Short mmCIF file of C-alpha atoms and ligand atoms in Angstrom, two decimals:
data_model
loop_
_atom_site.label_atom_id
_atom_site.label_comp_id
_atom_site.label_asym_id
_atom_site.label_seq_id
_atom_site.Cartn_x
_atom_site.Cartn_y
_atom_site.Cartn_z
CA MET A 1 -0.41 -0.29 -0.11
CA ASP A 2 1.24 3.35 -0.60
CA PHE A 3 0.33 6.41 0.91
CA LEU A 4 0.23 9.31 -0.82
CA TRP A 5 -0.15 11.55 2.10
CA THR A 6 2.20 10.59 4.20
CA LYS A 7 5.46 10.79 1.73
CA GLU A 8 7.95 13.32 1.78
CA LEU A 9 6.58 14.21 5.40
CA THR A 10 7.92 14.19 8.57
CA PRO A 11 5.40 13.35 11.86
CA PRO A 12 5.22 14.94 14.73
CA SER A 13 6.00 12.76 17.80
CA PHE A 14 4.55 13.09 21.00
CA SER A 15 5.48 10.27 23.99
CA GLU A 16 3.87 8.07 25.49
CA LEU A 17 1.39 7.61 28.63
CA ASN A 18 3.81 6.55 31.49
CA GLY A 19 2.07 6.40 34.61
CA ASP A 20 -1.25 7.87 35.29
CA GLN A 21 -3.24 11.18 34.57
CA GLU A 22 -5.81 12.77 35.28
CA THR A 23 -7.38 15.57 33.63
CA ASP A 24 -10.67 17.02 32.68
CA VAL A 25 -12.03 15.85 28.78
CA LEU A 26 -9.88 12.87 27.67
CA ILE A 27 -10.53 12.56 23.70
CA ILE A 28 -9.95 9.35 22.38
CA GLY A 29 -8.00 8.90 19.10
CA GLY A 30 -6.03 11.04 17.15
CA GLY A 31 -7.52 10.82 13.87
CA MET A 32 -9.13 14.57 12.18
CA ALA A 33 -11.98 13.91 14.76
CA GLY A 34 -10.23 13.69 17.63
CA VAL A 35 -7.52 16.38 16.80
CA LEU A 36 -10.22 18.91 15.87
CA CYS A 37 -12.26 18.12 19.17
CA ALA A 38 -8.72 18.88 20.91
CA PHE A 39 -7.85 21.94 18.62
CA TRP A 40 -11.21 23.85 19.57
CA LEU A 41 -11.37 22.58 23.44
CA LYS A 42 -8.13 24.09 24.33
CA GLU A 43 -8.80 27.10 22.42
CA ALA A 44 -11.91 27.62 24.48
CA GLY A 45 -9.74 27.08 27.73
CA VAL A 46 -10.17 23.39 28.76
CA ASP A 47 -8.23 21.30 30.06
CA VAL A 48 -7.72 18.20 27.28
CA LEU A 49 -5.77 14.99 26.85
CA LEU A 50 -5.75 12.99 23.60
CA ALA A 51 -5.27 9.39 24.16
CA GLU A 52 -3.97 7.58 19.93
CA GLY A 53 -3.60 4.10 20.13
CA LYS A 54 -0.54 4.88 17.23
CA ARG A 55 0.12 7.50 15.70
CA ILE A 56 -1.63 10.57 15.10
CA GLY A 57 -3.26 10.76 11.58
CA ALA A 58 -2.49 7.19 10.72
CA GLY A 59 -6.28 5.76 10.46
CA ILE A 60 -8.73 6.81 8.15
CA THR A 61 -7.55 10.49 8.32
CA LYS A 62 -4.21 9.18 5.91
CA GLY A 63 -5.81 7.76 3.06
CA THR A 64 -8.14 9.84 2.54
CA THR A 65 -8.60 12.34 -0.89
CA ALA A 66 -9.74 15.10 1.34
CA VAL A 67 -11.37 17.29 -0.60
CA LEU A 68 -13.67 19.63 1.50
CA THR A 69 -17.51 20.44 0.40
CA ALA A 70 -20.53 20.19 1.65
CA GLN A 71 -21.89 18.49 -1.40
CA HIS A 72 -22.20 14.95 0.08
CA ASP A 73 -23.41 12.31 -2.60
CA THR A 74 -27.11 13.15 -3.80
CA LEU A 75 -27.86 13.96 0.48
CA TYR A 76 -30.20 17.08 0.56
CA GLN A 77 -33.36 15.55 -1.25
CA ASP A 78 -33.00 12.07 0.06
CA MET A 79 -32.66 14.39 3.64
CA ILE A 80 -35.31 16.66 3.08
CA GLN A 81 -38.10 13.92 2.45
CA ARG A 82 -36.58 11.84 5.32
CA PHE A 83 -36.13 13.96 7.79
CA GLY A 84 -37.51 17.29 6.36
CA LYS A 85 -36.70 20.86 4.70
CA GLU A 86 -35.04 22.44 8.31
CA LYS A 87 -33.07 19.42 9.21
CA ALA A 88 -31.41 19.06 6.01
CA GLY A 89 -31.21 23.10 5.60
CA LEU A 90 -29.23 22.85 8.79
CA TYR A 91 -27.05 19.63 8.04
CA LEU A 92 -25.61 21.67 5.00
CA GLN A 93 -25.21 24.62 6.99
CA ALA A 94 -22.76 22.69 9.18
CA ASN A 95 -21.15 21.28 6.15
CA LEU A 96 -20.44 24.74 4.41
CA GLN A 97 -19.25 26.37 7.51
CA ALA A 98 -17.46 23.46 8.21
CA VAL A 99 -15.61 24.68 4.86
CA GLU A 100 -15.03 28.46 6.10
CA LYS A 101 -13.85 27.07 9.19
CA PHE A 102 -11.21 25.15 7.42
CA ARG A 103 -10.64 28.47 4.98
CA VAL A 104 -9.80 30.40 8.04
CA LEU A 105 -7.06 27.36 10.32
CA ALA A 106 -5.22 27.37 6.71
CA ALA A 107 -4.36 30.92 7.14
CA GLN A 108 -2.48 29.72 10.00
CA ILE A 109 -2.10 26.42 9.13
CA PRO A 110 0.41 25.86 6.26
CA CYS A 111 -1.92 22.33 4.19
CA ASP A 112 -2.05 23.44 0.76
CA PHE A 113 -5.70 24.56 1.13
CA GLU A 114 -6.84 25.02 -2.57
CA ASP A 115 -10.47 26.99 -3.31
CA LYS A 116 -12.22 23.98 -5.74
CA PRO A 117 -15.41 23.63 -6.89
CA SER A 118 -16.91 20.34 -6.31
CA MET A 119 -18.79 18.59 -8.96
CA MET A 120 -21.48 15.27 -9.27
CA TYR A 121 -22.38 13.80 -12.57
CA SER A 122 -24.72 11.05 -13.73
CA LEU A 123 -23.99 9.52 -16.79
CA HIS A 124 -27.78 8.51 -17.61
CA ASP A 125 -29.67 10.13 -15.11
CA ARG A 126 -30.38 13.57 -15.62
CA ALA A 127 -34.11 14.30 -13.46
CA LEU A 128 -31.43 12.66 -10.35
CA MET A 129 -28.99 15.87 -10.87
CA GLU A 130 -31.90 18.50 -11.72
CA ARG A 131 -34.15 17.27 -8.74
CA GLU A 132 -30.52 17.19 -6.08
CA ALA A 133 -29.73 21.09 -8.05
CA ARG A 134 -33.71 21.94 -7.21
CA ALA A 135 -33.32 20.38 -3.36
CA VAL A 136 -29.86 22.52 -2.84
CA ARG A 137 -31.04 25.66 -4.12
CA ALA A 138 -34.65 25.51 -2.38
CA LEU A 139 -31.82 24.92 1.30
CA GLY A 140 -30.61 28.87 -0.08
CA PHE A 141 -27.42 27.60 -1.91
CA PRO A 142 -26.90 28.46 -5.29
CA ALA A 143 -26.04 24.84 -6.39
CA GLU A 144 -26.14 24.73 -10.32
CA PHE A 145 -27.30 22.40 -12.48
CA THR A 146 -24.87 22.04 -15.83
CA THR A 147 -24.14 19.75 -18.90
CA GLN A 148 -19.82 20.67 -18.92
CA THR A 149 -17.58 19.33 -16.96
CA PRO A 150 -14.07 18.64 -17.26
CA LEU A 151 -14.03 15.27 -17.55
CA PRO A 152 -13.26 14.21 -21.26
CA PHE A 153 -16.74 12.11 -22.27
CA SER A 154 -20.79 13.55 -22.11
CA VAL A 155 -22.85 13.34 -18.83
CA ALA A 156 -26.91 13.84 -18.66
CA GLY A 157 -26.18 16.08 -15.97
CA ALA A 158 -24.18 17.43 -13.49
CA VAL A 159 -24.35 19.93 -10.48
CA ARG A 160 -21.69 22.24 -9.42
CA TYR A 161 -21.26 24.06 -5.80
CA PRO A 162 -19.05 27.15 -5.82
CA ASN A 163 -16.18 27.75 -3.43
CA MET A 164 -15.96 24.58 -1.94
CA ALA A 165 -11.89 23.46 -1.34
CA GLN A 166 -9.65 20.91 -0.79
CA PHE A 167 -6.13 20.46 1.48
CA HIS A 168 -3.45 18.18 2.20
CA PRO A 169 -5.42 15.89 5.09
CA LEU A 170 -1.50 15.74 7.43
CA LYS A 171 -0.31 18.93 6.48
CA PHE A 172 -3.30 20.22 8.30
CA LEU A 173 -3.57 17.78 11.16
CA TYR A 174 -0.21 17.74 12.11
CA GLY A 175 -0.28 22.12 11.84
CA ALA A 176 -3.19 22.06 14.18
CA ALA A 177 -1.99 18.93 16.80
CA GLN A 178 0.95 21.41 17.58
CA GLY A 179 1.04 22.30 20.69
CA LEU A 180 -1.69 19.33 22.17
CA ASN A 181 -1.33 17.50 25.33
CA ILE A 182 -1.16 14.40 23.20
CA PHE A 183 -0.04 10.47 24.10
CA GLU A 184 1.10 8.01 20.78
CA ASN A 185 1.14 4.84 21.40
CA THR A 186 -1.33 4.90 23.99
CA PHE A 187 -4.46 1.90 23.58
CA VAL A 188 -7.25 2.54 25.54
CA GLU A 189 -8.45 -1.01 26.39
CA LYS A 190 -11.37 0.15 28.02
CA LEU A 191 -13.29 2.69 29.61
CA GLU A 192 -14.85 2.13 33.62
CA GLY A 193 -16.85 5.18 33.87
CA THR A 194 -14.97 7.82 32.71
CA THR A 195 -11.31 6.74 33.48
CA ALA A 196 -10.08 4.88 30.97
CA ILE A 197 -7.40 2.27 31.62
CA THR A 198 -4.21 1.37 28.94
CA LYS A 199 -1.72 -0.49 29.52
CA GLN A 200 1.08 2.93 30.60
CA GLY A 201 -1.21 3.55 33.09
CA ARG A 202 -5.39 5.36 33.62
CA ILE A 203 -6.62 8.89 32.26
CA ARG A 204 -9.00 9.97 35.30
CA ALA A 205 -11.31 12.08 33.57
CA LYS A 206 -14.55 14.04 33.61
CA LYS A 207 -15.92 13.58 30.15
CA VAL A 208 -14.84 11.29 27.05
CA ILE A 209 -15.12 11.82 23.57
CA VAL A 210 -14.96 8.48 21.69
CA ALA A 211 -12.85 9.91 18.24
CA THR A 212 -12.15 6.19 17.72
CA HIS A 213 -12.80 5.71 14.18
CA TYR A 214 -15.51 2.75 14.91
CA PRO A 215 -16.63 3.33 18.55
CA PHE A 216 -14.98 0.53 20.85
CA LEU A 217 -17.38 0.07 23.37
CA ASN A 218 -19.31 -2.15 22.39
CA ARG A 219 -21.90 -2.74 25.28
CA HIS A 220 -23.43 1.38 24.48
CA GLY A 221 -25.01 3.13 21.98
CA LEU A 222 -25.66 -0.19 19.92
CA TYR A 223 -23.11 1.08 17.28
CA PHE A 224 -22.17 -2.56 16.24
CA MET A 225 -26.42 -2.65 14.82
CA LYS A 226 -25.60 0.99 13.98
CA LEU A 227 -22.49 0.99 12.19
CA TYR A 228 -21.32 -1.16 8.65
CA GLN A 229 -18.16 -0.47 6.89
CA GLN A 230 -17.10 0.82 3.44
CA ARG A 231 -14.08 -0.08 1.46
CA SER A 232 -12.80 2.36 -1.86
CA TYR A 233 -9.65 2.60 -3.56
CA VAL A 234 -7.89 5.26 -4.77
CA ILE A 235 -4.53 5.45 -7.39
CA ALA A 236 -3.23 9.14 -8.56
CA LEU A 237 -1.74 9.72 -11.43
CA GLU A 238 1.83 10.95 -13.07
CA ASN A 239 0.56 12.96 -16.40
CA ALA A 240 -2.67 13.52 -16.67
CA PRO A 241 -4.62 16.34 -16.88
CA ASP A 242 -5.88 18.89 -13.47
CA LEU A 243 -9.52 19.00 -13.49
CA GLY A 244 -9.78 22.48 -12.01
CA CYS A 245 -12.55 21.35 -9.65
CA THR A 246 -13.61 17.39 -7.31
CA ILE A 247 -15.59 15.70 -9.19
CA GLU A 248 -17.64 12.62 -8.36
CA ASP A 249 -20.08 9.88 -9.85
CA ALA A 250 -23.24 9.59 -8.00
CA ALA A 251 -23.56 6.01 -9.05
CA GLN A 252 -23.55 3.95 -6.74
CA ASN A 253 -20.17 1.56 -8.24
CA GLY A 254 -18.94 4.87 -9.54
CA VAL A 255 -15.77 7.06 -9.25
CA TYR A 256 -14.23 10.29 -7.50
CA LEU A 257 -11.31 12.29 -8.64
CA ARG A 258 -9.36 15.49 -7.50
CA ASN A 259 -5.71 17.29 -8.62
CA TYR A 260 -2.91 17.25 -6.25
CA ASN A 261 0.59 19.00 -6.77
CA GLY A 262 0.55 17.58 -10.70
CA LEU A 263 -1.09 14.04 -9.62
CA LEU A 264 -4.87 13.04 -10.48
CA LEU A 265 -6.30 10.98 -7.33
CA ILE A 266 -9.04 9.13 -8.80
CA GLY A 267 -10.95 6.70 -5.98
CA GLY A 268 -13.47 3.93 -6.46
CA GLY A 269 -14.60 -0.18 -6.30
CA ASP A 270 -16.44 0.64 -3.78
CA HIS A 271 -17.94 -2.09 -1.33
CA ARG A 272 -18.81 -3.53 2.48
CA THR A 273 -16.06 -4.69 3.70
CA GLY A 274 -15.92 -8.23 3.96
CA LYS A 275 -17.76 -8.37 1.20
CA LYS A 276 -16.37 -8.86 -3.42
CA GLY A 277 -16.38 -4.74 -5.25
CA GLY A 278 -14.59 -3.81 -7.46
CA GLY A 279 -11.40 -2.93 -6.07
CA PHE A 280 -8.80 -1.49 -7.73
CA ALA A 281 -9.97 -2.87 -11.19
CA VAL A 282 -12.56 0.26 -10.94
CA PRO A 283 -10.24 3.39 -11.03
CA ARG A 284 -7.54 1.49 -13.34
CA SER A 285 -9.93 0.72 -16.01
CA PHE A 286 -11.09 4.45 -15.39
CA ALA A 287 -8.03 5.22 -16.07
CA LYS A 288 -6.84 3.51 -18.34
CA GLN A 289 -9.99 4.31 -20.70
CA TYR A 290 -9.61 8.07 -20.04
CA PHE A 291 -6.32 8.78 -19.45
CA PRO A 292 -3.95 5.71 -20.93
CA GLN A 293 -1.17 8.25 -21.48
CA ALA A 294 -0.74 8.47 -17.61
CA ARG A 295 1.35 7.17 -14.99
CA GLU A 296 0.27 5.02 -10.92
CA LYS A 297 2.45 6.72 -8.95
CA TYR A 298 0.77 6.04 -5.95
CA ALA A 299 -2.27 2.99 -4.82
CA TRP A 300 -3.91 3.19 -1.91
CA SER A 301 -7.15 2.05 -0.18
CA ASN A 302 -8.69 2.25 3.31
CA GLN A 303 -12.38 2.48 4.95
CA ASP A 304 -15.29 4.90 6.30
CA CYS A 305 -17.81 3.76 8.86
CA VAL A 306 -21.70 4.15 7.37
CA SER A 307 -24.25 4.80 9.54
CA LEU A 308 -28.07 3.84 8.60
CA ASP A 309 -29.63 6.80 7.46
CA GLY A 310 -26.05 8.78 6.08
CA VAL A 311 -26.05 10.69 9.30
CA PRO A 312 -23.19 10.81 11.36
CA TYR A 313 -23.06 9.77 15.04
CA ILE A 314 -22.37 13.01 16.62
CA GLY A 315 -23.70 13.42 20.67
CA PRO A 316 -23.96 11.51 23.63
CA TYR A 317 -22.50 7.81 23.00
CA SER A 318 -25.14 6.33 24.64
CA PRO A 319 -28.04 7.45 27.06
CA GLY A 320 -26.35 4.68 30.10
CA LEU A 321 -22.70 7.30 29.76
CA PRO A 322 -24.40 10.93 30.12
CA ASN A 323 -20.72 12.19 30.12
CA VAL A 324 -19.00 10.19 27.70
CA PHE A 325 -19.58 11.24 23.41
CA VAL A 326 -18.70 9.82 20.43
CA ALA A 327 -17.97 10.48 17.28
CA SER A 328 -18.52 8.58 13.81
CA GLY A 329 -20.93 7.49 10.67
CA PHE A 330 -18.43 9.53 8.11
CA GLU A 331 -19.23 8.27 5.07
CA LEU A 332 -16.52 9.07 3.42
CA TRP A 333 -17.57 12.23 4.03
CA GLY A 334 -14.98 12.67 7.56
CA MET A 335 -13.41 16.10 6.52
CA THR A 336 -16.10 17.95 6.63
CA THR A 337 -18.16 16.02 9.53
CA SER A 338 -15.46 15.60 11.44
CA LEU A 339 -15.30 19.69 11.89
CA ALA A 340 -18.65 20.12 12.56
CA ALA A 341 -18.77 17.76 15.03
CA SER A 342 -15.75 19.20 17.24
CA LYS A 343 -17.70 21.98 16.93
CA ILE A 344 -20.49 20.59 18.32
CA LEU A 345 -19.09 18.37 20.65
CA THR A 346 -16.96 21.39 22.21
CA ASP A 347 -20.08 22.66 23.15
CA THR A 348 -21.80 20.23 24.50
CA ILE A 349 -18.97 19.92 26.69
CA LEU A 350 -19.12 23.76 27.61
CA GLY A 351 -22.82 23.81 27.93
CA ARG A 352 -23.41 25.93 25.16
CA GLU A 353 -26.24 25.51 22.76
CA ASN A 354 -25.28 24.45 19.01
CA LEU A 355 -27.74 24.57 16.40
CA PHE A 356 -27.10 21.75 14.45
CA ALA A 357 -26.36 19.19 17.49
CA PRO A 358 -29.86 17.64 17.02
CA VAL A 359 -29.21 16.90 13.49
CA PHE A 360 -26.39 13.95 14.33
CA THR A 361 -28.34 13.33 18.15
CA PRO A 362 -26.78 9.43 17.35
CA ASP A 363 -30.10 8.26 19.86
CA ARG A 364 -32.21 8.98 16.70
CA THR A 365 -34.67 6.42 15.50
CA MET A 366 -32.72 3.28 13.81
CA LEU A 367 -35.61 1.92 12.23
CA THR A 368 -34.42 2.00 8.44
CA GLY A 369 -33.90 -0.72 5.24
CA GLN A 370 -30.00 -0.97 6.20
CA LEU A 371 -30.81 -1.64 9.85
CA PHE A 372 -32.29 -4.77 8.39
CA SER A 373 -29.87 -5.07 6.28
CA ASN A 374 -26.48 -5.10 8.62
CA LEU A 375 -28.80 -7.46 10.45
CA GLY A 376 -29.48 -10.02 7.17
CA THR A 377 -25.04 -9.53 7.22
CA THR A 378 -24.54 -10.00 10.60
CA LEU A 379 -27.06 -13.12 10.92
CA LEU A 380 -25.32 -15.51 7.53
CA ASP A 381 -22.63 -14.57 8.76
CA PHE A 382 -22.54 -15.33 11.74
CA VAL A 383 -24.07 -18.94 11.03
CA THR A 384 -21.46 -19.10 8.35
CA PRO A 385 -19.13 -22.44 9.39
CA THR A 386 -15.48 -21.80 9.83
CA THR A 387 -13.22 -21.38 12.84
CA LYS A 388 -11.53 -18.09 11.84
CA ARG A 389 -13.76 -15.69 13.83
CA CYS A 390 -13.47 -11.98 14.56
CA SER A 391 -12.23 -10.88 17.56
CA HIS A 392 -14.54 -8.57 17.94
CA LEU A 393 -18.48 -10.09 18.13
CA GLY A 394 -17.08 -13.80 16.25
CA CYS A 395 -18.61 -12.46 13.01
CA ALA A 396 -16.65 -15.27 10.48
CA LEU A 397 -14.22 -13.84 8.74
CA GLN A 398 -13.35 -13.98 5.10
CA TRP A 399 -10.47 -13.88 2.91
CA ASN A 400 -9.58 -11.02 0.66
CA ALA A 401 -7.55 -12.23 -2.05
CA ALA A 402 -6.80 -9.09 -3.53
CA GLU A 403 -5.28 -7.92 -0.14
CA HIS A 404 -4.13 -10.18 2.03
CA SER A 405 -5.96 -9.18 4.82
CA TRP A 406 -8.87 -11.68 6.92
CA ASP A 407 -11.99 -9.22 6.95
CA CYS A 408 -15.25 -8.84 8.79
CA PRO A 409 -18.86 -8.49 6.48
CA CYS A 410 -20.19 -7.33 10.24
CA HIS A 411 -18.77 -4.73 11.29
CA GLY A 412 -15.67 -4.63 9.07
CA SER A 413 -12.93 -5.54 11.13
CA ARG A 414 -9.43 -6.18 8.87
CA PHE A 415 -6.45 -8.65 9.74
CA ASP A 416 -3.63 -9.19 8.25
CA GLU A 417 -2.88 -12.90 6.77
CA HIS A 418 -1.88 -14.01 10.54
CA GLY A 419 -4.54 -12.60 12.54
CA GLY A 420 -2.55 -9.52 12.85
CA LEU A 421 -5.18 -6.68 13.87
CA LEU A 422 -5.38 -4.25 11.11
CA ASP A 423 -8.49 -1.85 11.27
CA ASN A 424 -11.09 -1.86 14.06
CA PRO A 425 -13.36 -2.24 15.80
CA ALA A 426 -11.71 -5.38 17.06
CA MET A 427 -9.62 -4.50 19.88
CA ARG A 428 -7.11 -7.65 19.25
CA ASP A 429 -5.80 -10.01 16.40
CA SER A 430 -7.81 -12.86 15.60
CA ASP A 431 -6.54 -16.70 15.64
CA VAL A 432 -6.73 -17.66 11.48
CA GLU A 433 -4.02 -19.89 11.46
C1 FAD B 1 -10.96 6.07 0.39
C2 FAD B 1 -11.35 7.44 0.66
C3 FAD B 1 -11.96 8.51 0.97
C4 FAD B 1 -12.50 9.56 1.31
N1 FAD B 1 -12.30 11.53 1.04
C5 FAD B 1 -12.67 11.92 1.38
C6 FAD B 1 -13.22 12.89 0.93
O1 FAD B 1 -12.50 13.05 -0.36
N2 FAD B 1 -13.43 14.24 1.32
C7 FAD B 1 -13.43 14.06 2.82
O2 FAD B 1 -14.69 14.51 3.36
N3 FAD B 1 -13.81 12.26 3.56
C8 FAD B 1 -13.13 11.30 3.06
N4 FAD B 1 -13.09 10.33 3.71
C9 FAD B 1 -14.16 10.31 4.56
C10 FAD B 1 -12.26 10.52 6.25
O3 FAD B 1 -11.13 10.33 5.45
C11 FAD B 1 -13.58 9.44 7.28
O4 FAD B 1 -14.09 9.86 7.57
C12 FAD B 1 -12.02 10.85 7.70
O5 FAD B 1 -10.75 10.28 8.29
C13 FAD B 1 -12.05 9.44 9.54
O6 FAD B 1 -11.58 10.13 10.60
P1 FAD B 1 -11.48 9.62 12.53
O7 FAD B 1 -11.10 10.94 13.18
O8 FAD B 1 -13.15 9.27 12.14
O9 FAD B 1 -10.78 8.48 11.81
P2 FAD B 1 -9.66 8.05 12.03
O10 FAD B 1 -8.88 8.53 10.95
O11 FAD B 1 -9.69 6.71 11.70
O12 FAD B 1 -8.42 8.14 13.65
C14 FAD B 1 -9.63 7.53 14.47
C15 FAD B 1 -7.96 6.95 15.23
O13 FAD B 1 -8.52 6.33 16.55
C16 FAD B 1 -6.73 5.72 17.01
N5 FAD B 1 -7.69 4.47 17.87
C17 FAD B 1 -7.86 3.75 17.55
N6 FAD B 1 -8.97 2.78 19.08
C18 FAD B 1 -8.10 3.36 19.72
C19 FAD B 1 -7.96 3.27 20.86
N7 FAD B 1 -8.72 1.99 21.94
N8 FAD B 1 -6.93 3.72 21.88
C20 FAD B 1 -6.87 4.75 21.14
N9 FAD B 1 -6.51 4.91 20.32
C21 FAD B 1 -7.38 4.65 19.13
C22 FAD B 1 -7.03 5.40 15.58
O14 FAD B 1 -5.72 4.67 15.76
C23 FAD B 1 -6.71 6.26 15.12
O15 FAD B 1 -5.91 7.02 14.80
C24 FAD B 1 -12.46 9.51 2.67
C25 FAD B 1 -12.56 8.21 3.52
C26 FAD B 1 -11.71 6.91 2.48
C27 FAD B 1 -11.82 5.38 3.26
#
């Protein structure tokens, strides 16, 4: 796996925990969500400590494509139907404000921030794109319907958002982490109330934010029913054109593209982790067809958590844990929604009202089609006869021949060929030999 963002960049180094500590707020997880929470809480004068199990940014954040946009697929027409215009408008505003906050922060944190319009197109469904443009305009944002894109083929329709952006996620994250109270290589094994237990000591806190990508407390909040993981595959090409925007195919098996520093990034091949899908073949065959002169320089894959209704879970972890909060379910749109999460959770912890908090509250209804799909996958997987079972909740692991890993279709944990833990929610290795 060859990740673009980690190249030619020296990560900052933070010491590991050495003995017991006390803090007002403990953040577990140093990805985009955790670091941004620590950033705003510190700015508000709160005593805050962040515990990261590996190195900051070493989770999903290092494998993002870092497009900063409020254009999250064709979500708004669905959201208006499902939640009403007010909530859909608040989701839009939360993400537009996040783009603006990144723009302001990028003036202090060098991170190759660039203004770019974002676009979404459909090859065959003009009506879908027209509906989405209308929905977004009805929410007060000047999204534009067009049939013109910079791609070398014609499309049925596209929606364009002006004033969106892109950046280098790790340059930003490392800059934002400067001066924060961070312990790296400090893996939280469990929480007892609001005390975190690690191998190096206990961290006693008044409040805790779980920003571990997939929430790791299984007994609370039913996140193992509410989330699955989606894998996605990215290649970066030399000698390919600059598109002047970020752009995505609205189709489920479609690609997404952005440029960075002379490279063209193409992502796609998405599938539920543990299931079969297009993988690298999708962006590679797209590149071969439309940019045959280009050369592949980097290729990586990664995964994100998907919620039951397309909206992240940000807020109290569960009714039984009043001082524990969560930020997860970013649906491959976790740059702006991490920023929204960090503002919501900072306000919540400071006792301030946040207009956007009710949209993302994790205790909203679970009654969606996706719940039954998640339950069906889990039940089917549980009865699959095999000795190779996930150390998380015992699901049958599937061999991923393309990536040489054992993957769990239920919750998305992944292990290397010897059972070494690659991706959570599992907390330890699995026995696969
Ligand atoms: C291929 C791909 C492309 C994407 N492109 C975009 C995009 O263009 N725009 C966009 O907005 N979003 C995008 N996303 C989504 C975005 O990258 C993610 O939503 C975001 O990076 C998630 O950040 P996070 O902080 O939640 O998780 P992470 O970055 O995974 O951070 C969680 C951290 O918690 C640590 N941790 C876990 N368990 C423990 C524990 N018990 N104790 C201590 N530490 C622990 C991990 O080591 C990790 O560092 C993309 C995602 C993928 C997969």
